[in-house]
Amino acid sequence: MSETLFKKIINREISADIIYEDDLSIVIKDIHPQAPTHLLIIPKKVIPKLSDSSIEDQEVLGHLMLVAGKVAEQLSLDNTFRIVINNGAKAGQSVFHLHLHLLSGRSLNWPPG
Ligand code: AMP
């Protein structure tokens, strides 16, 4: 399988605006932001989509949530943000390497489009 776009970013083969990194994850700014703050929280392990994850991914999945909260706190987002995971092309997924979108800085409508 060819390397995913996000794996290339993790491996520094493609540049990105990296705002956080640890052993299990990396956080970058989305290249086409849909809100004043739009981050992607990405596991270093390549899981194509959430529905491909299994019990062995429990730690990393929980970790991504905790990183989202930590980064939101560091950026002083006033405890106001939305986390989105697009699962599958029909749900809007375009990069098949699991990632959480963190959106903040504007009002966010419900239901999402
Ligand atoms: P999704 O459509 O849920 O798979 O989200 C993929 C996201 O990756 C989109 O919001 C894109 O704007 C973003 N994206 C694509 N290429 C890059 C890149 N090189 N650096 C940062 N974000 C990217």
PDB file of C-alpha atoms and ligand atoms in Angstrom:
ATOM      1  CA  MET A   1       0.000   0.000   0.000  1.00  0.00           C
ATOM      2  CA  SER A   2       1.370   3.438  -0.860  1.00  0.00           C
ATOM      3  CA  GLU A   3       2.052   5.866   1.950  1.00  0.00           C
ATOM      4  CA  THR A   4      -0.834   8.077   2.941  1.00  0.00           C
ATOM      5  CA  LEU A   5      -0.553  11.845   2.629  1.00  0.00           C
ATOM      6  CA  PHE A   6      -0.573  12.148   6.411  1.00  0.00           C
ATOM      7  CA  LYS A   7       2.127   9.477   6.791  1.00  0.00           C
ATOM      8  CA  LYS A   8       4.286  11.565   4.457  1.00  0.00           C
ATOM      9  CA  ILE A   9       3.674  14.570   6.693  1.00  0.00           C
ATOM     10  CA  ILE A  10       4.525  12.498   9.802  1.00  0.00           C
ATOM     11  CA  ASN A  11       7.737  11.362   8.073  1.00  0.00           C
ATOM     12  CA  ARG A  12       8.540  14.962   7.036  1.00  0.00           C
ATOM     13  CA  GLU A  13       8.414  14.023   3.344  1.00  0.00           C
ATOM     14  CA  ILE A  14       5.739  16.713   2.832  1.00  0.00           C
ATOM     15  CA  SER A  15       5.690  19.931   4.821  1.00  0.00           C
ATOM     16  CA  ALA A  16       2.780  20.965   7.001  1.00  0.00           C
ATOM     17  CA  ASP A  17       2.077  23.382   9.793  1.00  0.00           C
ATOM     18  CA  ILE A  18       2.651  21.044  12.745  1.00  0.00           C
ATOM     19  CA  ILE A  19       1.404  22.419  16.023  1.00  0.00           C
ATOM     20  CA  TYR A  20       1.752  19.374  18.308  1.00  0.00           C
ATOM     21  CA  GLU A  21       3.407  15.963  18.202  1.00  0.00           C
ATOM     22  CA  ASP A  22       3.927  13.047  20.571  1.00  0.00           C
ATOM     23  CA  ASP A  23       4.696   9.335  20.287  1.00  0.00           C
ATOM     24  CA  LEU A  24       1.218   8.416  19.078  1.00  0.00           C
ATOM     25  CA  SER A  25      -0.092  11.449  17.240  1.00  0.00           C
ATOM     26  CA  ILE A  26       0.516  14.625  15.328  1.00  0.00           C
ATOM     27  CA  VAL A  27      -1.624  17.750  14.987  1.00  0.00           C
ATOM     28  CA  ILE A  28      -1.465  19.944  11.893  1.00  0.00           C
ATOM     29  CA  LYS A  29      -3.348  22.938  10.549  1.00  0.00           C
ATOM     30  CA  ASP A  30      -5.786  22.002   7.783  1.00  0.00           C
ATOM     31  CA  ILE A  31      -4.599  23.367   4.438  1.00  0.00           C
ATOM     32  CA  HIS A  32      -8.172  24.414   3.511  1.00  0.00           C
ATOM     33  CA  PRO A  33      -9.546  25.691   6.825  1.00  0.00           C
ATOM     34  CA  GLN A  34     -13.309  25.608   7.263  1.00  0.00           C
ATOM     35  CA  ALA A  35     -13.185  27.736  10.417  1.00  0.00           C
ATOM     36  CA  PRO A  36     -10.738  30.246  11.945  1.00  0.00           C
ATOM     37  CA  THR A  37      -9.199  27.291  13.796  1.00  0.00           C
ATOM     38  CA  HIS A  38      -9.211  24.020  11.824  1.00  0.00           C
ATOM     39  CA  LEU A  39      -6.805  21.347  13.008  1.00  0.00           C
ATOM     40  CA  LEU A  40      -6.339  17.706  12.083  1.00  0.00           C
ATOM     41  CA  ILE A  41      -5.465  15.293  14.896  1.00  0.00           C
ATOM     42  CA  ILE A  42      -3.836  12.281  13.286  1.00  0.00           C
ATOM     43  CA  PRO A  43      -2.601   8.987  14.742  1.00  0.00           C
ATOM     44  CA  LYS A  44       0.881   7.933  13.676  1.00  0.00           C
ATOM     45  CA  LYS A  45      -0.521   4.448  13.185  1.00  0.00           C
ATOM     46  CA  VAL A  46      -2.231   4.289   9.797  1.00  0.00           C
ATOM     47  CA  ILE A  47      -5.855   3.290  10.342  1.00  0.00           C
ATOM     48  CA  PRO A  48      -7.662   4.058   7.062  1.00  0.00           C
ATOM     49  CA  LYS A  49     -10.961   4.965   8.690  1.00  0.00           C
ATOM     50  CA  LEU A  50     -12.610   4.783  12.090  1.00  0.00           C
ATOM     51  CA  SER A  51     -14.647   1.738  11.094  1.00  0.00           C
ATOM     52  CA  ASP A  52     -11.401  -0.127  10.389  1.00  0.00           C
ATOM     53  CA  SER A  53     -10.242   0.249  13.997  1.00  0.00           C
ATOM     54  CA  SER A  54     -10.390  -2.579  16.507  1.00  0.00           C
ATOM     55  CA  ILE A  55      -9.969  -3.176  20.220  1.00  0.00           C
ATOM     56  CA  GLU A  56      -6.191  -2.967  19.850  1.00  0.00           C
ATOM     57  CA  ASP A  57      -6.632   0.674  18.794  1.00  0.00           C
ATOM     58  CA  GLN A  58      -8.466   1.591  21.991  1.00  0.00           C
ATOM     59  CA  GLU A  59      -5.465   3.393  23.487  1.00  0.00           C
ATOM     60  CA  VAL A  60      -4.682   5.417  20.393  1.00  0.00           C
ATOM     61  CA  LEU A  61      -8.337   6.368  19.826  1.00  0.00           C
ATOM     62  CA  GLY A  62      -8.668   7.603  23.397  1.00  0.00           C
ATOM     63  CA  HIS A  63      -5.356   9.381  23.068  1.00  0.00           C
ATOM     64  CA  LEU A  64      -6.580  11.372  20.050  1.00  0.00           C
ATOM     65  CA  MET A  65      -9.515  12.664  22.102  1.00  0.00           C
ATOM     66  CA  LEU A  66      -7.244  13.704  24.948  1.00  0.00           C
ATOM     67  CA  VAL A  67      -4.883  15.442  22.514  1.00  0.00           C
ATOM     68  CA  ALA A  68      -7.858  17.339  21.060  1.00  0.00           C
ATOM     69  CA  GLY A  69      -8.725  18.634  24.527  1.00  0.00           C
ATOM     70  CA  LYS A  70      -5.117  19.480  25.332  1.00  0.00           C
ATOM     71  CA  VAL A  71      -4.538  21.391  22.100  1.00  0.00           C
ATOM     72  CA  ALA A  72      -7.845  23.234  22.497  1.00  0.00           C
ATOM     73  CA  GLU A  73      -6.765  24.307  25.961  1.00  0.00           C
ATOM     74  CA  GLN A  74      -3.327  25.410  24.741  1.00  0.00           C
ATOM     75  CA  LEU A  75      -4.931  27.505  22.003  1.00  0.00           C
ATOM     76  CA  SER A  76      -7.430  29.051  24.451  1.00  0.00           C
ATOM     77  CA  LEU A  77     -10.469  28.035  22.438  1.00  0.00           C
ATOM     78  CA  ASP A  78     -12.775  28.873  25.344  1.00  0.00           C
ATOM     79  CA  ASN A  79     -13.906  25.234  25.634  1.00  0.00           C
ATOM     80  CA  THR A  80     -15.805  25.788  22.380  1.00  0.00           C
ATOM     81  CA  PHE A  81     -14.986  23.549  19.485  1.00  0.00           C
ATOM     82  CA  ARG A  82     -16.350  20.713  17.370  1.00  0.00           C
ATOM     83  CA  ILE A  83     -14.697  17.372  16.636  1.00  0.00           C
ATOM     84  CA  VAL A  84     -15.622  15.685  13.358  1.00  0.00           C
ATOM     85  CA  ILE A  85     -14.605  12.336  11.906  1.00  0.00           C
ATOM     86  CA  ASN A  86     -15.638  11.696   8.308  1.00  0.00           C
ATOM     87  CA  ASN A  87     -15.869   7.934   7.807  1.00  0.00           C
ATOM     88  CA  GLY A  88     -16.002   6.866   4.164  1.00  0.00           C
ATOM     89  CA  ALA A  89     -16.112   8.823   0.918  1.00  0.00           C
ATOM     90  CA  LYS A  90     -19.880   9.370   1.053  1.00  0.00           C
ATOM     91  CA  ALA A  91     -19.459  10.945   4.492  1.00  0.00           C
ATOM     92  CA  GLY A  92     -16.865  13.356   3.104  1.00  0.00           C
ATOM     93  CA  GLN A  93     -13.650  11.485   3.843  1.00  0.00           C
ATOM     94  CA  SER A  94     -10.953  12.279   1.276  1.00  0.00           C
ATOM     95  CA  VAL A  95      -7.772  11.170   3.060  1.00  0.00           C
ATOM     96  CA  PHE A  96      -7.879   7.519   4.089  1.00  0.00           C
ATOM     97  CA  HIS A  97      -5.767   7.835   7.208  1.00  0.00           C
ATOM     98  CA  LEU A  98      -7.991   8.348  10.238  1.00  0.00           C
ATOM     99  CA  HIS A  99      -8.068  11.916  11.550  1.00  0.00           C
ATOM    100  CA  LEU A 100     -10.163  14.096  13.806  1.00  0.00           C
ATOM    101  CA  HIS A 101     -11.090  17.549  12.569  1.00  0.00           C
ATOM    102  CA  LEU A 102     -11.112  20.196  15.321  1.00  0.00           C
ATOM    103  CA  LEU A 103     -13.103  23.270  14.282  1.00  0.00           C
ATOM    104  CA  SER A 104     -13.450  26.454  16.306  1.00  0.00           C
ATOM    105  CA  GLY A 105     -13.666  30.231  16.108  1.00  0.00           C
ATOM    106  CA  ARG A 106     -17.052  30.665  14.451  1.00  0.00           C
ATOM    107  CA  SER A 107     -20.611  29.548  15.135  1.00  0.00           C
ATOM    108  CA  LEU A 108     -21.183  26.017  13.966  1.00  0.00           C
ATOM    109  CA  ASN A 109     -24.601  24.982  12.737  1.00  0.00           C
ATOM    110  CA  TRP A 110     -26.447  21.792  13.599  1.00  0.00           C
ATOM    111  CA  PRO A 111     -27.164  19.509  11.840  1.00  0.00           C
ATOM    112  CA  PRO A 112     -23.966  19.643   9.808  1.00  0.00           C
ATOM    113  CA  GLY A 113     -24.338  19.498   6.028  1.00  0.00           C
TER     114      GLY A 113
HETATM  115  P1  AMP B   1     -11.353  14.422   5.131  1.00  0.00           P
HETATM  116  O1  AMP B   1     -12.040  15.005   3.921  1.00  0.00           O
HETATM  117  O2  AMP B   1     -12.215  14.248   6.334  1.00  0.00           O
HETATM  118  O3  AMP B   1     -10.619  13.144   4.748  1.00  0.00           O
HETATM  119  O4  AMP B   1     -10.272  15.478   5.570  1.00  0.00           O
HETATM  120  C1  AMP B   1      -9.053  15.618   4.931  1.00  0.00           C
HETATM  121  C2  AMP B   1      -8.570  17.007   5.220  1.00  0.00           C
HETATM  122  O5  AMP B   1      -7.192  17.081   4.893  1.00  0.00           O
HETATM  123  C3  AMP B   1      -9.277  18.099   4.415  1.00  0.00           C
HETATM  124  O6  AMP B   1      -9.926  19.000   5.302  1.00  0.00           O
HETATM  125  C4  AMP B   1      -8.144  18.765   3.641  1.00  0.00           C
HETATM  126  O7  AMP B   1      -8.298  20.144   3.544  1.00  0.00           O
HETATM  127  C5  AMP B   1      -6.927  18.386   4.458  1.00  0.00           C
HETATM  128  N1  AMP B   1      -5.676  18.352   3.733  1.00  0.00           N
HETATM  129  C6  AMP B   1      -5.448  17.828   2.520  1.00  0.00           C
HETATM  130  N2  AMP B   1      -4.142  17.954   2.192  1.00  0.00           N
HETATM  131  C7  AMP B   1      -3.541  18.567   3.244  1.00  0.00           C
HETATM  132  C8  AMP B   1      -2.210  18.978   3.507  1.00  0.00           C
HETATM  133  N3  AMP B   1      -1.211  18.781   2.641  1.00  0.00           N
HETATM  134  N4  AMP B   1      -1.950  19.610   4.688  1.00  0.00           N
HETATM  135  C9  AMP B   1      -2.956  19.816   5.569  1.00  0.00           C
HETATM  136  N5  AMP B   1      -4.225  19.437   5.382  1.00  0.00           N
HETATM  137  C10 AMP B   1      -4.525  18.823   4.222  1.00  0.00           C
END
